Amino acid sequence: MKLVIALLFLGAFAANAAPPPYIVSIPKPSAEEIAPKADDVDYVLSRDFLPDVYTISLKTYLADIYPQDDRFVFNGTCSMKFKYIGTASNVKKFTIHAKNLNGLAFKLYEGSNAELEKTIEFGPSDKVTDKVVITFKNNADNFKAGTTYVLKSTYNGQMDDDMHGFYRSQYTDDKGNEKWLASTQFQTHHARRAFPCFDEPFFKAVYEISISRHKMYNVAANTRLLKSEKDSTDENRYLDTFEATPKMSTYIIAFLVSEFLARSDGDFLVHARPEFYSQTLYAGEVGPKLLATLDNYTNIAYKTIGGGDHKMAMAAIPDFSAGAMENWGLLTYRERALLYDEHESSISSKQSIAGVIAHEQAHMWFGDLVTCDMWGYTWLNEGFARHWQYFTTHEVHPEFEMDKQFPVDQIQAVFGMDSLPGTTPMSDPTASSPDDLSRMFNSISYNKGGAVLRQIKHAMGEKNFQAALQDYLKEYEMQNTIPQNLFDKFDKFWPADDKAKVGDTSAFYKSWTEQVGYPVVNITLAADGKSFSVRQERFLLKEKSIDTTSDRDLTYVIPLTYTTSDVKDFDSTSTKKYLPASKAPVTESLTIKADWVMANIQQVGYYRVFYDTKTMHSIHHALSASNHSNIIENNRAQFVDDLLTFARAGFINYNETLKVLEYIENDNSYISWTSALNGLSTLAVRLGAEEKDKEHFTKYIQLTTEKVFKKLGFQEKEGERVLDIYNRNKILNWACKYRNADCIKQAKELFTDLRVNGKAINPNIRSAVYCTAMREGTEQDFDFLFAKWEKETISTEQTLLVTVMGCVSDSKLVEKYYNIILNKIRRQDRSSAINALYSENDSSVDLVFDLITKSYKEFDVSFGSTGSSASTLSSISSRFTTEAQKTKLVTFKDQQEVKDHYGAKHSILENAVKTVDENLSWSKNRLVTARSYLKARNSGAITSISFLLVAFSAVLRYFIY
């Protein structure tokens, strides 16, 4: 499954539009939200007891014919066969999980057919660990090794609206009727809210599920429907029984009770609200193609796994905390992540939907068939799924060029998090608490996991990588694994000659999975151009005086790839040299004299590259030459991302960085521009809303984007790349936001034509047009979009409208939309709406902060958790650039009522103050040269900036480190 760090969206919008990173499963908490695990609490179950078969029967009450007190509840029975496999001879108790199950009662039997009832006692579920301890009451009884036992339980539960466990969801149909459904979200530890169980991924079993429902509903589950018969207790009810599942973990059990309609060919189904049936066509077409691609790659046909005849179903759920979820045979999604309208949805939404489907289907092998042993190894599930999200989709939709998008979307996106003091390793066998589990579902497991696997794939070769994975899946089918099991397979298929270059492959794997962070590779080209030296160090974004906790001595085994000015071979990603885990410099000889060397071809390696002054100058000239001297767009993007990040970290000053970046004015690549604008976004935030800085930066963006804006325009052109379509929306967003008069004029005309004449706007530029209309428009314009949202039936358009309404700049409209978010927007979408409200206009930062601090208690109720407001305030305050703003944060933080409300979450605000202090210090030290460049550039005074500045920066950073 998956989560998000800041809910990122499927519909392209605002400054970083088209297409955004995917949301896949559980919303990811920020680092500030993660509370440390209590050392004295044991969350983990004993592995001396192994479940075999669960027989679960649930009776659901959803229909409004039931009294209010009897509605949204379920009655349950669960019979679980399990074995004791321990070696101890006097064991009298065992422990399982149960949470929020009322009237819970157990009976324990010895024998696989429950031949002998045992006398037991049990206490309530522990409020911290959710553990229930069941103990033999008679002194003579104890568990016998190898013996099967049956635990039978009865209970009832509540279908809450918090989008966890077995929960309820609501929508309004096309006739205005309120409709309810019940769905599941069990990952990571919420199956225990539906039935007592061993609720950890290690404990795999077979599940026999039957569900009683009112006749107006239908039921979908992991497997095919075995039979449906009248419920003997009520003539208005039916009991649906499903085929036994394959052997699997609790978290991928799923069932859905609804009035949904399914598009089906018998083996592949897409469930959705009846009125959304037409929007299931694309998912129904692309889903089987993606599944077949994975069948072929793994050499294991999903449909026949375990000797079965499995169906594949997908369902669009109106209220869903995760982006999507990989339940075996019943994948569940947010509606916007599955439903597509060919006339009203953008092509970036189409790509996102295909990618999320590929991600979830990849889990059928990597996660469901073979499962990580514990959540501390989440990357064994999510890293693979994120990898196939791109490369399976690329096989089916090569026009999306997702192979080229991967480095920008995934590697460059996670680099920021992985260079901070709070970063975590990919593998963490100590993770056990709910907070630990949430932490594991972050960008390290997803982005870095996928990036490290891609790095290994290129190092050992695609065919060898595929062979290793096929062997891995075959050997560990229906089992759990730890990283070493995977590494052993890589070793088995790694080419012998290349393996000798690696040396200790164990050190290679563990460099990236057990250590935190990543390196920067420093390259210095010799004066004669016939060799270069390479030296590595850990890259950290913050300097020593601020980041006092990070281990700066970490080193990594690095697969180095490179090309030179004379060769320009950007196709070969084979490793040319493995740098040992050492800070000692290594010299690499060249056969032909080079003017420049460029490392990390196609950014297949998980590292940054810093060049000596002369080499960087040469690369700059090469990029500025015709056709960028045939340097491919992924390496241009890598160079740009590294350059802007090095300026942020103090390796080089902004004056020189922005001078080099001038080449981008003649680069029309979406890949290059994405890296550039991501880096410039950080600079824009740090400059803040001071009028002089704002004026200079606005003029700079106008000049920098002028050529690409004129080239792309508002109209799509025949034969252009999909990436050009994405770039158009991105450039329009920036050009309009930074006051390009022509851009604003055309966007307003298109919006007026929509509002007055009903003329639809091209879906691929809607986010830019809508956002500009909100920023520049009136309350009448806002009310028009809000009314459109209220009656909108296209899921991707609904999502887009939620975010673009946050582009309003008028203070009255900001407050108006803030209140709408808290009271009318679905809970799952509120984070994205709030984020847009303060991130799309610098002038709104203080206002949104004030609105939240005045209503923080109501905010937390609306968002569903205490601390939601603190986390949002922390995100907002990361944009603070003045002492006055810091004072405002401190004043709020220090109120006793605020401390009492947040409790342990108050530390989020404490950390936010530290972040503001760091940002103020950073701005004082770093922005002087940026302001100097912007002022000179806008006055036309820039000619040539001395490279002594960059040389000075390069020397200075060694003192910093």
PDB file of C-alpha atoms in Angstrom, residues 71 116 167 198 210 236 352 365 367 406 436 449 503 509 516 535 549 557 585 620 656 686 699 721 782 891 914 928 958:
ATOM      1  CA  ARG A  71     -27.014   1.139  11.746  1.00  0.00           C
ATOM      2  CA  LEU A 116     -11.931 -30.828  22.909  1.00  0.00           C
ATOM      3  CA  TYR A 167     -15.496   1.476   7.823  1.00  0.00           C
ATOM      4  CA  PHE A 198      -2.446 -12.314  14.305  1.00  0.00           C
ATOM      5  CA  SER A 210     -18.966 -14.927   4.245  1.00  0.00           C
ATOM      6  CA  ASN A 236     -34.596  -9.330   3.227  1.00  0.00           C
ATOM      7  CA  SER A 352      -1.319   8.677 -13.030  1.00  0.00           C
ATOM      8  CA  TRP A 365       3.837 -10.535  -6.577  1.00  0.00           C
ATOM      9  CA  GLY A 367       3.970  -7.842  -1.238  1.00  0.00           C
ATOM     10  CA  PHE A 406      11.456   8.304 -12.908  1.00  0.00           C
ATOM     11  CA  ASP A 436       7.051   3.181  13.623  1.00  0.00           C
ATOM     12  CA  GLY A 449      13.484   1.758  -2.432  1.00  0.00           C
ATOM     13  CA  GLY A 503      34.227  -6.873  -4.431  1.00  0.00           C
ATOM     14  CA  TYR A 509      23.678  -3.731  -0.790  1.00  0.00           C
ATOM     15  CA  VAL A 516      20.948   6.426   5.921  1.00  0.00           C
ATOM     16  CA  ARG A 535      36.178  11.375  -4.078  1.00  0.00           C
ATOM     17  CA  THR A 549      23.573  14.745  14.892  1.00  0.00           C
ATOM     18  CA  VAL A 557      29.933   1.467  -2.474  1.00  0.00           C
ATOM     19  CA  PRO A 585      40.279   9.724  -3.824  1.00  0.00           C
ATOM     20  CA  HIS A 620      27.836  25.013 -18.909  1.00  0.00           C
ATOM     21  CA  GLU A 656      27.035  31.605 -10.057  1.00  0.00           C
ATOM     22  CA  ARG A 686      13.061  31.743   0.986  1.00  0.00           C
ATOM     23  CA  LYS A 699      10.908  39.689 -13.467  1.00  0.00           C
ATOM     24  CA  ARG A 721       5.350  14.667 -27.138  1.00  0.00           C
ATOM     25  CA  PHE A 782     -14.767  31.730  -7.136  1.00  0.00           C
ATOM     26  CA  THR A 891       3.463  33.355  20.933  1.00  0.00           C
ATOM     27  CA  LYS A 914      13.831  25.590  15.309  1.00  0.00           C
ATOM     28  CA  VAL A 928      22.876  37.895  -0.597  1.00  0.00           C
ATOM     29  CA  TYR A 958      35.459  21.917   2.930  1.00  0.00           C
TER      30      TYR A 958
END
